[in-house]
Each structure stands twice: as C-alpha cells, then as structure tokens.
Amino acid sequence: LMFSGAIMFPNSSPEWGKQLINTVATEALRRMFSASDSLSVDVRCQSPAQLLQGSLDGFRMEGAGLVIRRQFRTQSMNFETDAVAVDFGAVMQGRLALKNGTQAIAQVTLAEADLNQAFRAPLVTQHLVNRQEPALLEASGGQPVSFGGIKLTLNENNSVRLSAVVEAIGMEAIPVTLDATVEVVRRRRIIFGNQKFVESETPAELRDRATVFAKVLGDLLDNMVDLDRFGLDGLTLRLNRLETRDKTLVFSGYAQIEYIPKVNQQSVAA
C-alpha cells in the first residue's frame, strides 16, 4: 500500500518484493505514454534476497494501444530486458530508477489505421505543406505545393501503396499514387524503396505533372521516418527487421534503456 509517497508492506512473503516491483514498474512505464489500453510488467528474479538488492534477471513488458507523444499509436509493444539493477529504495517510494542501462529484445506492431492517423499528425503534416522545391514550382506554375489526404495501404511482402492529393493555388488538385517497398536503413530509418508511380490512378492529362509530384513526395517520406524523432525519453529503439503482416507493420529489434523518466507520483496499490 502507498501512503504519503511511501509504500507500506503488509507481509514479508517471498512474492511481496516481486509484486511490488511489478506494480511500480507498470505504473512508471505507463506514464511514459500519452495513453494506453493495457500495460503489464513481469519481473524475473531468482531469490527474495536478490530482489531486495534490486538485482533483477530482467523483466518483460507487454503493452497494447500505447500512444507516443499524443499522436502515434502502437497496436502492441513488447520487450524483454537483459539483467538490470534498480534502486530498491526508490521502489519503496513508488519510483522506478535504474542503476545502469540495459538492453531489451523489442517488437512493435503498428496497425494500418494507426499509421494513417499518424500521417495526419502535425509533426508529419508540417513537412508536407507549402513545399517549394524547384521541380515542384516548375510543375505547379510557380506556386508552393502541399500534399494532403495521404493514405497508406499495407500489402504482402513489405509492399505498400501510398496515395495523396497535390494542391497549389491556381492548380487543379492532382491525385498521385506510388507503389513501394518498406525497408530499414541503418537500423533506425524506414524508407520507401523501389518506388513506382501508378499511372492508372491519375487522369491521363495530369500524369506528366503527377510524375514529378510523386517523385518529390516519395523523397520527402523517405527522409521523414526516423525512429529517433518519434522515440521515448530514455529509450532508443533499433530495428533488425520489419515485415507487413495482416494489415500491420511489425518491427523487430532491440531497445537500449538508459533511464526511466521521472514523473509526478501517483498512488499505486501494492
């Protein structure tokens, strides 16, 4: 139980320490996200004495519907850490503090619907409006160009379809569509490789300009999806592989966890 910022324990059973750390860790990790549907932590430890020293064999986190930076929702996020040392005195006060960093095997699943919602987030759209690359200005008659209504469709074998509407003052709105393959570069960037303009999705009389717009859109998106821009404080995610699976995008890799950010304490039940 927690009272005035300190946790009082009702008994000294071998499971008490594990349950306490599970509860505190669950609450601490939950507060790293803007929202969550569910989140749980399960600590691995061989003995009560080891627990009281804060020496853990590791822990596993399983989360669903976790929202990062109020704008980016994950369908699921799971990771399992290596051995880690925590400050047990901080745990007694309802806080999770790591004595040293640790690595974790990580898997993140993003649903197609959540990816499309992310493309409407201000952090993304700000890079897609009032563009003035020379190729765009030439194709638009000298007016800044904006890309809106972006839609991503996930297909099998890491293939995706991207569509958007291109707008500029004094120009008819032009639909553009790209087929591409999602790939990992340097373990942290997601790019859209093997891009191909889909002519059939644009009226014939607009295709010459649409080809130019599609090329620039593909380049913009290639330089936008960097995991370090969308990460959590204290955690760095690196990818080994990704795959499209049943209308989801699944990332597998590892997370480097340096610290758990401090948050305003709230009461937790032990």
PDB file of C-alpha atoms in Angstrom:
ATOM      1  CA  LEU A   1       0.000   0.000   0.000  1.00  0.00           C
ATOM      2  CA  MET A   2       1.130   3.553  -0.606  1.00  0.00           C
ATOM      3  CA  PHE A   3       0.705   6.309   1.944  1.00  0.00           C
ATOM      4  CA  SER A   4       2.108   9.859   1.616  1.00  0.00           C
ATOM      5  CA  GLY A   5       4.573   8.805  -1.089  1.00  0.00           C
ATOM      6  CA  ALA A   6       5.942   5.764   0.769  1.00  0.00           C
ATOM      7  CA  ILE A   7       4.938   2.147   0.296  1.00  0.00           C
ATOM      8  CA  MET A   8       3.985   0.137   3.346  1.00  0.00           C
ATOM      9  CA  PHE A   9       4.063  -3.651   3.019  1.00  0.00           C
ATOM     10  CA  PRO A  10       1.662  -5.976   4.739  1.00  0.00           C
ATOM     11  CA  ASN A  11       3.871  -9.053   4.928  1.00  0.00           C
ATOM     12  CA  SER A  12       7.300 -10.373   4.007  1.00  0.00           C
ATOM     13  CA  SER A  13       6.340 -13.286   1.778  1.00  0.00           C
ATOM     14  CA  PRO A  14       8.833 -14.203  -0.979  1.00  0.00           C
ATOM     15  CA  GLU A  15       6.416 -12.878  -3.596  1.00  0.00           C
ATOM     16  CA  TRP A  16       5.982  -9.483  -1.962  1.00  0.00           C
ATOM     17  CA  GLY A  17       9.101  -7.894  -3.464  1.00  0.00           C
ATOM     18  CA  LYS A  18       8.313  -9.153  -6.951  1.00  0.00           C
ATOM     19  CA  GLN A  19       4.726  -7.925  -6.780  1.00  0.00           C
ATOM     20  CA  LEU A  20       5.915  -4.550  -5.524  1.00  0.00           C
ATOM     21  CA  ILE A  21       8.397  -4.061  -8.366  1.00  0.00           C
ATOM     22  CA  ASN A  22       5.859  -5.293 -10.924  1.00  0.00           C
ATOM     23  CA  THR A  23       3.346  -2.702  -9.692  1.00  0.00           C
ATOM     24  CA  VAL A  24       5.787   0.194  -9.533  1.00  0.00           C
ATOM     25  CA  ALA A  25       7.355  -0.667 -12.901  1.00  0.00           C
ATOM     26  CA  THR A  26       3.943  -0.981 -14.557  1.00  0.00           C
ATOM     27  CA  GLU A  27       2.888   2.457 -13.324  1.00  0.00           C
ATOM     28  CA  ALA A  28       6.231   4.073 -14.190  1.00  0.00           C
ATOM     29  CA  LEU A  29       6.233   2.706 -17.733  1.00  0.00           C
ATOM     30  CA  ARG A  30       2.557   3.504 -18.255  1.00  0.00           C
ATOM     31  CA  ARG A  31       3.260   7.163 -17.540  1.00  0.00           C
ATOM     32  CA  MET A  32       5.862   7.266 -20.327  1.00  0.00           C
ATOM     33  CA  PHE A  33       2.980   7.059 -22.809  1.00  0.00           C
ATOM     34  CA  SER A  34       0.251   9.593 -23.502  1.00  0.00           C
ATOM     35  CA  ALA A  35      -2.379   6.844 -23.283  1.00  0.00           C
ATOM     36  CA  SER A  36      -2.615   3.061 -23.151  1.00  0.00           C
ATOM     37  CA  ASP A  37      -5.246   0.355 -23.469  1.00  0.00           C
ATOM     38  CA  SER A  38      -3.251  -2.058 -21.308  1.00  0.00           C
ATOM     39  CA  LEU A  39       0.274  -2.434 -19.957  1.00  0.00           C
ATOM     40  CA  SER A  40       1.819  -5.007 -17.631  1.00  0.00           C
ATOM     41  CA  VAL A  41       5.291  -5.833 -16.341  1.00  0.00           C
ATOM     42  CA  ASP A  42       6.578  -9.200 -15.104  1.00  0.00           C
ATOM     43  CA  VAL A  43       9.887  -9.240 -13.214  1.00  0.00           C
ATOM     44  CA  ARG A  44      12.290 -12.197 -13.413  1.00  0.00           C
ATOM     45  CA  CYS A  45      14.353 -12.860 -10.301  1.00  0.00           C
ATOM     46  CA  GLN A  46      15.743 -15.990  -8.665  1.00  0.00           C
ATOM     47  CA  SER A  47      15.576 -15.126  -4.958  1.00  0.00           C
ATOM     48  CA  PRO A  48      13.997 -12.670  -2.489  1.00  0.00           C
ATOM     49  CA  ALA A  49      17.457 -11.540  -1.356  1.00  0.00           C
ATOM     50  CA  GLN A  50      18.334 -10.675  -4.929  1.00  0.00           C
ATOM     51  CA  LEU A  51      15.127  -8.657  -5.216  1.00  0.00           C
ATOM     52  CA  LEU A  52      15.857  -6.669  -2.065  1.00  0.00           C
ATOM     53  CA  GLN A  53      19.249  -5.753  -3.520  1.00  0.00           C
ATOM     54  CA  GLY A  54      17.471  -4.517  -6.662  1.00  0.00           C
ATOM     55  CA  SER A  55      19.302  -7.070  -8.818  1.00  0.00           C
ATOM     56  CA  LEU A  56      16.881  -8.424 -11.420  1.00  0.00           C
ATOM     57  CA  ASP A  57      17.402 -11.105 -14.055  1.00  0.00           C
ATOM     58  CA  GLY A  58      15.242  -8.910 -16.275  1.00  0.00           C
ATOM     59  CA  PHE A  59      11.639  -8.005 -16.863  1.00  0.00           C
ATOM     60  CA  ARG A  60       9.091  -8.307 -19.632  1.00  0.00           C
ATOM     61  CA  MET A  61       6.705  -5.526 -20.633  1.00  0.00           C
ATOM     62  CA  GLU A  62       3.596  -6.160 -22.707  1.00  0.00           C
ATOM     63  CA  GLY A  63       1.514  -3.195 -23.846  1.00  0.00           C
ATOM     64  CA  ALA A  64      -1.414  -2.570 -26.184  1.00  0.00           C
ATOM     65  CA  GLY A  65      -2.743   0.683 -27.575  1.00  0.00           C
ATOM     66  CA  LEU A  66       0.268   2.669 -26.348  1.00  0.00           C
ATOM     67  CA  VAL A  67       0.286   6.264 -27.626  1.00  0.00           C
ATOM     68  CA  ILE A  68       3.610   8.094 -28.061  1.00  0.00           C
ATOM     69  CA  ARG A  69       3.787  11.902 -27.932  1.00  0.00           C
ATOM     70  CA  ARG A  70      -0.030  12.121 -28.037  1.00  0.00           C
ATOM     71  CA  GLN A  71      -0.035  11.397 -31.767  1.00  0.00           C
ATOM     72  CA  PHE A  72       1.431   7.992 -32.609  1.00  0.00           C
ATOM     73  CA  ARG A  73      -0.428   4.856 -31.542  1.00  0.00           C
ATOM     74  CA  THR A  74       1.057   1.375 -31.481  1.00  0.00           C
ATOM     75  CA  GLN A  75      -1.158  -1.687 -31.666  1.00  0.00           C
ATOM     76  CA  SER A  76       1.256  -3.529 -29.392  1.00  0.00           C
ATOM     77  CA  MET A  77       4.693  -3.050 -27.916  1.00  0.00           C
ATOM     78  CA  ASN A  78       6.564  -5.820 -26.127  1.00  0.00           C
ATOM     79  CA  PHE A  79      10.088  -6.020 -24.819  1.00  0.00           C
ATOM     80  CA  GLU A  80      12.137  -8.309 -22.596  1.00  0.00           C
ATOM     81  CA  THR A  81      15.251  -6.927 -20.926  1.00  0.00           C
ATOM     82  CA  ASP A  82      18.617  -8.344 -20.017  1.00  0.00           C
ATOM     83  CA  ALA A  83      19.696  -8.284 -16.376  1.00  0.00           C
ATOM     84  CA  VAL A  84      19.116  -4.908 -14.757  1.00  0.00           C
ATOM     85  CA  ALA A  85      19.766  -3.279 -11.386  1.00  0.00           C
ATOM     86  CA  VAL A  86      17.175  -0.979  -9.829  1.00  0.00           C
ATOM     87  CA  ASP A  87      17.277   1.264  -6.785  1.00  0.00           C
ATOM     88  CA  PHE A  88      15.114  -0.641  -4.322  1.00  0.00           C
ATOM     89  CA  GLY A  89      14.891   2.400  -2.038  1.00  0.00           C
ATOM     90  CA  ALA A  90      13.243   4.308  -4.909  1.00  0.00           C
ATOM     91  CA  VAL A  91      10.897   1.366  -5.486  1.00  0.00           C
ATOM     92  CA  MET A  92       9.814   1.624  -1.836  1.00  0.00           C
ATOM     93  CA  GLN A  93       8.768   5.207  -2.606  1.00  0.00           C
ATOM     94  CA  GLY A  94       6.817   4.193  -5.690  1.00  0.00           C
ATOM     95  CA  ARG A  95       9.501   5.150  -8.229  1.00  0.00           C
ATOM     96  CA  LEU A  96      11.479   3.080 -10.731  1.00  0.00           C
ATOM     97  CA  ALA A  97      15.123   4.149 -11.039  1.00  0.00           C
ATOM     98  CA  LEU A  98      17.717   2.115 -12.946  1.00  0.00           C
ATOM     99  CA  LYS A  99      21.250   1.893 -11.535  1.00  0.00           C
ATOM    100  CA  ASN A 100      22.554   1.177 -15.011  1.00  0.00           C
ATOM    101  CA  GLY A 101      21.233   0.960 -18.551  1.00  0.00           C
ATOM    102  CA  THR A 102      20.085  -2.288 -20.105  1.00  0.00           C
ATOM    103  CA  GLN A 103      19.115  -3.737 -23.470  1.00  0.00           C
ATOM    104  CA  ALA A 104      15.882  -5.435 -24.385  1.00  0.00           C
ATOM    105  CA  ILE A 105      14.593  -7.520 -27.253  1.00  0.00           C
ATOM    106  CA  ALA A 106      11.715  -5.493 -28.684  1.00  0.00           C
ATOM    107  CA  GLN A 107       8.760  -5.983 -31.005  1.00  0.00           C
ATOM    108  CA  VAL A 108       6.422  -3.190 -32.065  1.00  0.00           C
ATOM    109  CA  THR A 109       3.278  -3.683 -34.158  1.00  0.00           C
ATOM    110  CA  LEU A 110       1.586  -0.797 -35.976  1.00  0.00           C
ATOM    111  CA  ALA A 111      -1.880  -1.168 -37.488  1.00  0.00           C
ATOM    112  CA  GLU A 112      -2.648   0.297 -40.917  1.00  0.00           C
ATOM    113  CA  ALA A 113      -5.357   2.529 -39.440  1.00  0.00           C
ATOM    114  CA  ASP A 114      -2.948   3.925 -36.823  1.00  0.00           C
ATOM    115  CA  LEU A 115      -0.297   4.586 -39.473  1.00  0.00           C
ATOM    116  CA  ASN A 116      -2.795   6.582 -41.491  1.00  0.00           C
ATOM    117  CA  GLN A 117      -3.765   8.537 -38.394  1.00  0.00           C
ATOM    118  CA  ALA A 118      -0.072   9.280 -37.824  1.00  0.00           C
ATOM    119  CA  PHE A 119       0.196  10.761 -41.323  1.00  0.00           C
ATOM    120  CA  ARG A 120      -2.351  13.355 -40.196  1.00  0.00           C
ATOM    121  CA  ALA A 121      -0.361  14.334 -37.102  1.00  0.00           C
ATOM    122  CA  PRO A 122       1.097  17.891 -37.121  1.00  0.00           C
ATOM    123  CA  LEU A 123       4.610  16.508 -36.620  1.00  0.00           C
ATOM    124  CA  VAL A 124       4.231  14.871 -40.054  1.00  0.00           C
ATOM    125  CA  THR A 125       1.984  17.266 -41.991  1.00  0.00           C
ATOM    126  CA  GLN A 126       4.211  20.256 -41.270  1.00  0.00           C
ATOM    127  CA  HIS A 127       6.761  18.704 -43.623  1.00  0.00           C
ATOM    128  CA  LEU A 128       4.233  18.214 -46.437  1.00  0.00           C
ATOM    129  CA  VAL A 129       2.743  21.689 -46.892  1.00  0.00           C
ATOM    130  CA  ASN A 130       3.952  24.756 -48.804  1.00  0.00           C
ATOM    131  CA  ARG A 131       6.859  22.903 -50.392  1.00  0.00           C
ATOM    132  CA  GLN A 132       8.975  24.944 -52.774  1.00  0.00           C
ATOM    133  CA  GLU A 133      11.438  22.507 -54.312  1.00  0.00           C
ATOM    134  CA  PRO A 134      12.391  23.743 -57.830  1.00  0.00           C
ATOM    135  CA  ALA A 135      10.792  20.707 -59.506  1.00  0.00           C
ATOM    136  CA  LEU A 136       7.509  21.361 -57.680  1.00  0.00           C
ATOM    137  CA  LEU A 137       7.440  25.069 -58.521  1.00  0.00           C
ATOM    138  CA  GLU A 138       8.056  24.321 -62.180  1.00  0.00           C
ATOM    139  CA  ALA A 139       5.221  21.776 -62.287  1.00  0.00           C
ATOM    140  CA  SER A 140       2.790  23.965 -60.320  1.00  0.00           C
ATOM    141  CA  GLY A 141       3.321  27.190 -62.225  1.00  0.00           C
ATOM    142  CA  GLY A 142       5.479  28.754 -59.536  1.00  0.00           C
ATOM    143  CA  GLN A 143       3.171  28.179 -56.555  1.00  0.00           C
ATOM    144  CA  PRO A 144       4.087  26.339 -53.307  1.00  0.00           C
ATOM    145  CA  VAL A 145       2.755  22.792 -53.267  1.00  0.00           C
ATOM    146  CA  SER A 146       1.022  20.872 -50.473  1.00  0.00           C
ATOM    147  CA  PHE A 147       0.451  17.126 -50.165  1.00  0.00           C
ATOM    148  CA  GLY A 148      -2.718  16.157 -48.318  1.00  0.00           C
ATOM    149  CA  GLY A 149      -5.054  13.227 -47.790  1.00  0.00           C
ATOM    150  CA  ILE A 150      -2.179  10.772 -47.535  1.00  0.00           C
ATOM    151  CA  LYS A 151      -3.290   7.171 -47.355  1.00  0.00           C
ATOM    152  CA  LEU A 152      -1.067   4.154 -46.764  1.00  0.00           C
ATOM    153  CA  THR A 153      -2.151   0.647 -47.748  1.00  0.00           C
ATOM    154  CA  LEU A 154      -0.123  -2.286 -46.423  1.00  0.00           C
ATOM    155  CA  ASN A 155       0.251  -5.265 -48.743  1.00  0.00           C
ATOM    156  CA  GLU A 156       2.116  -8.544 -48.512  1.00  0.00           C
ATOM    157  CA  ASN A 157       5.901  -8.967 -48.800  1.00  0.00           C
ATOM    158  CA  ASN A 158       6.668  -5.499 -47.371  1.00  0.00           C
ATOM    159  CA  SER A 159       4.966  -3.747 -50.273  1.00  0.00           C
ATOM    160  CA  VAL A 160       2.861  -0.648 -49.683  1.00  0.00           C
ATOM    161  CA  ARG A 161       0.740   1.754 -51.716  1.00  0.00           C
ATOM    162  CA  LEU A 162       0.859   5.490 -50.931  1.00  0.00           C
ATOM    163  CA  SER A 163      -1.690   7.921 -52.292  1.00  0.00           C
ATOM    164  CA  ALA A 164      -2.075  11.671 -51.824  1.00  0.00           C
ATOM    165  CA  VAL A 165      -3.734  14.742 -53.296  1.00  0.00           C
ATOM    166  CA  VAL A 166      -1.459  17.527 -54.555  1.00  0.00           C
ATOM    167  CA  GLU A 167      -2.710  21.091 -54.276  1.00  0.00           C
ATOM    168  CA  ALA A 168      -1.404  24.536 -55.202  1.00  0.00           C
ATOM    169  CA  ILE A 169      -3.030  27.936 -55.772  1.00  0.00           C
ATOM    170  CA  GLY A 170      -4.487  28.166 -59.265  1.00  0.00           C
ATOM    171  CA  MET A 171      -3.914  24.472 -59.990  1.00  0.00           C
ATOM    172  CA  GLU A 172      -6.411  21.651 -60.231  1.00  0.00           C
ATOM    173  CA  ALA A 173      -5.965  19.131 -57.426  1.00  0.00           C
ATOM    174  CA  ILE A 174      -3.984  16.164 -58.708  1.00  0.00           C
ATOM    175  CA  PRO A 175      -4.196  12.644 -57.213  1.00  0.00           C
ATOM    176  CA  VAL A 176      -0.900  10.730 -57.107  1.00  0.00           C
ATOM    177  CA  THR A 177      -0.208   7.129 -56.158  1.00  0.00           C
ATOM    178  CA  LEU A 178       3.050   5.300 -55.503  1.00  0.00           C
ATOM    179  CA  ASP A 179       3.820   1.627 -55.018  1.00  0.00           C
ATOM    180  CA  ALA A 180       6.917   0.980 -52.908  1.00  0.00           C
ATOM    181  CA  THR A 181       8.663  -1.428 -50.549  1.00  0.00           C
ATOM    182  CA  VAL A 182       9.295  -0.545 -46.904  1.00  0.00           C
ATOM    183  CA  GLU A 183      12.900  -1.106 -45.855  1.00  0.00           C
ATOM    184  CA  VAL A 184      15.139  -0.465 -42.840  1.00  0.00           C
ATOM    185  CA  VAL A 185      18.262   1.687 -43.240  1.00  0.00           C
ATOM    186  CA  ARG A 186      20.916   1.961 -40.513  1.00  0.00           C
ATOM    187  CA  ARG A 187      18.530   0.243 -38.104  1.00  0.00           C
ATOM    188  CA  ARG A 188      16.630   3.454 -37.389  1.00  0.00           C
ATOM    189  CA  ARG A 189      15.250   4.869 -40.646  1.00  0.00           C
ATOM    190  CA  ILE A 190      12.276   3.496 -42.577  1.00  0.00           C
ATOM    191  CA  ILE A 191      12.423   4.232 -46.301  1.00  0.00           C
ATOM    192  CA  PHE A 192      10.115   3.581 -49.227  1.00  0.00           C
ATOM    193  CA  GLY A 193      12.295   1.808 -51.767  1.00  0.00           C
ATOM    194  CA  ASN A 194      11.615   0.639 -55.319  1.00  0.00           C
ATOM    195  CA  GLN A 195       9.140   3.458 -55.845  1.00  0.00           C
ATOM    196  CA  LYS A 196       6.906   3.260 -58.886  1.00  0.00           C
ATOM    197  CA  PHE A 197       4.363   5.855 -59.994  1.00  0.00           C
ATOM    198  CA  VAL A 198       0.954   4.233 -60.584  1.00  0.00           C
ATOM    199  CA  GLU A 199      -0.274   5.945 -63.766  1.00  0.00           C
ATOM    200  CA  SER A 200      -3.715   4.367 -63.736  1.00  0.00           C
ATOM    201  CA  GLU A 201      -4.696   6.269 -60.578  1.00  0.00           C
ATOM    202  CA  THR A 202      -4.215   9.708 -62.221  1.00  0.00           C
ATOM    203  CA  PRO A 203      -6.167  11.148 -65.178  1.00  0.00           C
ATOM    204  CA  ALA A 204      -4.133  10.923 -68.383  1.00  0.00           C
ATOM    205  CA  GLU A 205      -3.943  14.696 -68.936  1.00  0.00           C
ATOM    206  CA  LEU A 206      -2.385  15.199 -65.475  1.00  0.00           C
ATOM    207  CA  ARG A 207       0.156  12.390 -65.482  1.00  0.00           C
ATOM    208  CA  ASP A 208       3.204  14.385 -66.604  1.00  0.00           C
ATOM    209  CA  ARG A 209       2.954  16.719 -63.635  1.00  0.00           C
ATOM    210  CA  ALA A 210       1.805  13.934 -61.311  1.00  0.00           C
ATOM    211  CA  THR A 211       5.013  12.016 -62.057  1.00  0.00           C
ATOM    212  CA  VAL A 212       7.040  14.974 -60.766  1.00  0.00           C
ATOM    213  CA  PHE A 213       4.875  15.365 -57.675  1.00  0.00           C
ATOM    214  CA  ALA A 214       5.021  11.646 -56.879  1.00  0.00           C
ATOM    215  CA  LYS A 215       8.827  11.644 -57.057  1.00  0.00           C
ATOM    216  CA  VAL A 216       9.120  14.541 -54.608  1.00  0.00           C
ATOM    217  CA  LEU A 217       6.518  13.010 -52.265  1.00  0.00           C
ATOM    218  CA  GLY A 218       8.487   9.771 -52.184  1.00  0.00           C
ATOM    219  CA  ASP A 219      11.698  11.653 -51.393  1.00  0.00           C
ATOM    220  CA  LEU A 220      10.007  13.601 -48.580  1.00  0.00           C
ATOM    221  CA  LEU A 221       8.636  10.465 -46.957  1.00  0.00           C
ATOM    222  CA  ASP A 222      11.986   8.713 -47.296  1.00  0.00           C
ATOM    223  CA  ASN A 223      13.631  11.390 -45.155  1.00  0.00           C
ATOM    224  CA  MET A 224      10.849  11.640 -42.602  1.00  0.00           C
ATOM    225  CA  VAL A 225      10.515   8.320 -40.803  1.00  0.00           C
ATOM    226  CA  ASP A 226      13.396   8.276 -38.331  1.00  0.00           C
ATOM    227  CA  LEU A 227      12.839   6.400 -35.072  1.00  0.00           C
ATOM    228  CA  ASP A 228      14.876   8.934 -33.113  1.00  0.00           C
ATOM    229  CA  ARG A 229      12.251  11.582 -33.924  1.00  0.00           C
ATOM    230  CA  PHE A 230       9.414   9.528 -32.517  1.00  0.00           C
ATOM    231  CA  GLY A 231      11.104   7.877 -29.544  1.00  0.00           C
ATOM    232  CA  LEU A 232      10.567   7.924 -25.807  1.00  0.00           C
ATOM    233  CA  ASP A 233      12.800   9.701 -23.320  1.00  0.00           C
ATOM    234  CA  GLY A 234      15.453   7.328 -22.021  1.00  0.00           C
ATOM    235  CA  LEU A 235      14.817   4.678 -24.683  1.00  0.00           C
ATOM    236  CA  THR A 236      16.487   4.190 -28.051  1.00  0.00           C
ATOM    237  CA  LEU A 237      14.942   1.689 -30.476  1.00  0.00           C
ATOM    238  CA  ARG A 238      16.926  -0.011 -33.234  1.00  0.00           C
ATOM    239  CA  LEU A 239      15.467  -2.369 -35.848  1.00  0.00           C
ATOM    240  CA  ASN A 240      16.808  -5.623 -37.199  1.00  0.00           C
ATOM    241  CA  ARG A 241      13.867  -6.332 -39.484  1.00  0.00           C
ATOM    242  CA  LEU A 242      10.355  -5.328 -40.400  1.00  0.00           C
ATOM    243  CA  GLU A 243       7.543  -7.041 -42.231  1.00  0.00           C
ATOM    244  CA  THR A 244       3.982  -6.396 -43.322  1.00  0.00           C
ATOM    245  CA  ARG A 245       1.584  -8.927 -41.846  1.00  0.00           C
ATOM    246  CA  ASP A 246      -2.227  -8.946 -41.919  1.00  0.00           C
ATOM    247  CA  LYS A 247      -2.575  -5.163 -42.380  1.00  0.00           C
ATOM    248  CA  THR A 248       0.040  -4.432 -39.736  1.00  0.00           C
ATOM    249  CA  LEU A 249       3.674  -3.367 -39.871  1.00  0.00           C
ATOM    250  CA  VAL A 250       5.779  -5.406 -37.434  1.00  0.00           C
ATOM    251  CA  PHE A 251       9.184  -4.174 -36.235  1.00  0.00           C
ATOM    252  CA  SER A 252      11.657  -6.475 -34.501  1.00  0.00           C
ATOM    253  CA  GLY A 253      14.888  -5.301 -32.935  1.00  0.00           C
ATOM    254  CA  TYR A 254      16.259  -4.114 -29.638  1.00  0.00           C
ATOM    255  CA  ALA A 255      15.801  -1.224 -27.248  1.00  0.00           C
ATOM    256  CA  GLN A 256      18.557   0.470 -25.275  1.00  0.00           C
ATOM    257  CA  ILE A 257      17.026   1.656 -21.985  1.00  0.00           C
ATOM    258  CA  GLU A 258      19.203   4.224 -20.204  1.00  0.00           C
ATOM    259  CA  TYR A 259      16.763   5.534 -17.612  1.00  0.00           C
ATOM    260  CA  ILE A 260      13.082   5.770 -16.709  1.00  0.00           C
ATOM    261  CA  PRO A 261      11.931   9.423 -16.893  1.00  0.00           C
ATOM    262  CA  LYS A 262      10.803  10.980 -13.635  1.00  0.00           C
ATOM    263  CA  VAL A 263       7.086  11.694 -13.483  1.00  0.00           C
ATOM    264  CA  ASN A 264       4.683  13.135 -10.951  1.00  0.00           C
ATOM    265  CA  GLN A 265       3.967  10.412  -8.448  1.00  0.00           C
ATOM    266  CA  GLN A 266       0.545   8.975  -8.048  1.00  0.00           C
ATOM    267  CA  SER A 267      -0.612   6.386  -5.559  1.00  0.00           C
ATOM    268  CA  VAL A 268      -0.235   2.754  -6.574  1.00  0.00           C
ATOM    269  CA  ALA A 269      -1.541  -0.313  -4.823  1.00  0.00           C
ATOM    270  CA  ALA A 270       0.904  -2.942  -3.739  1.00  0.00           C
TER     271      ALA A 270
END
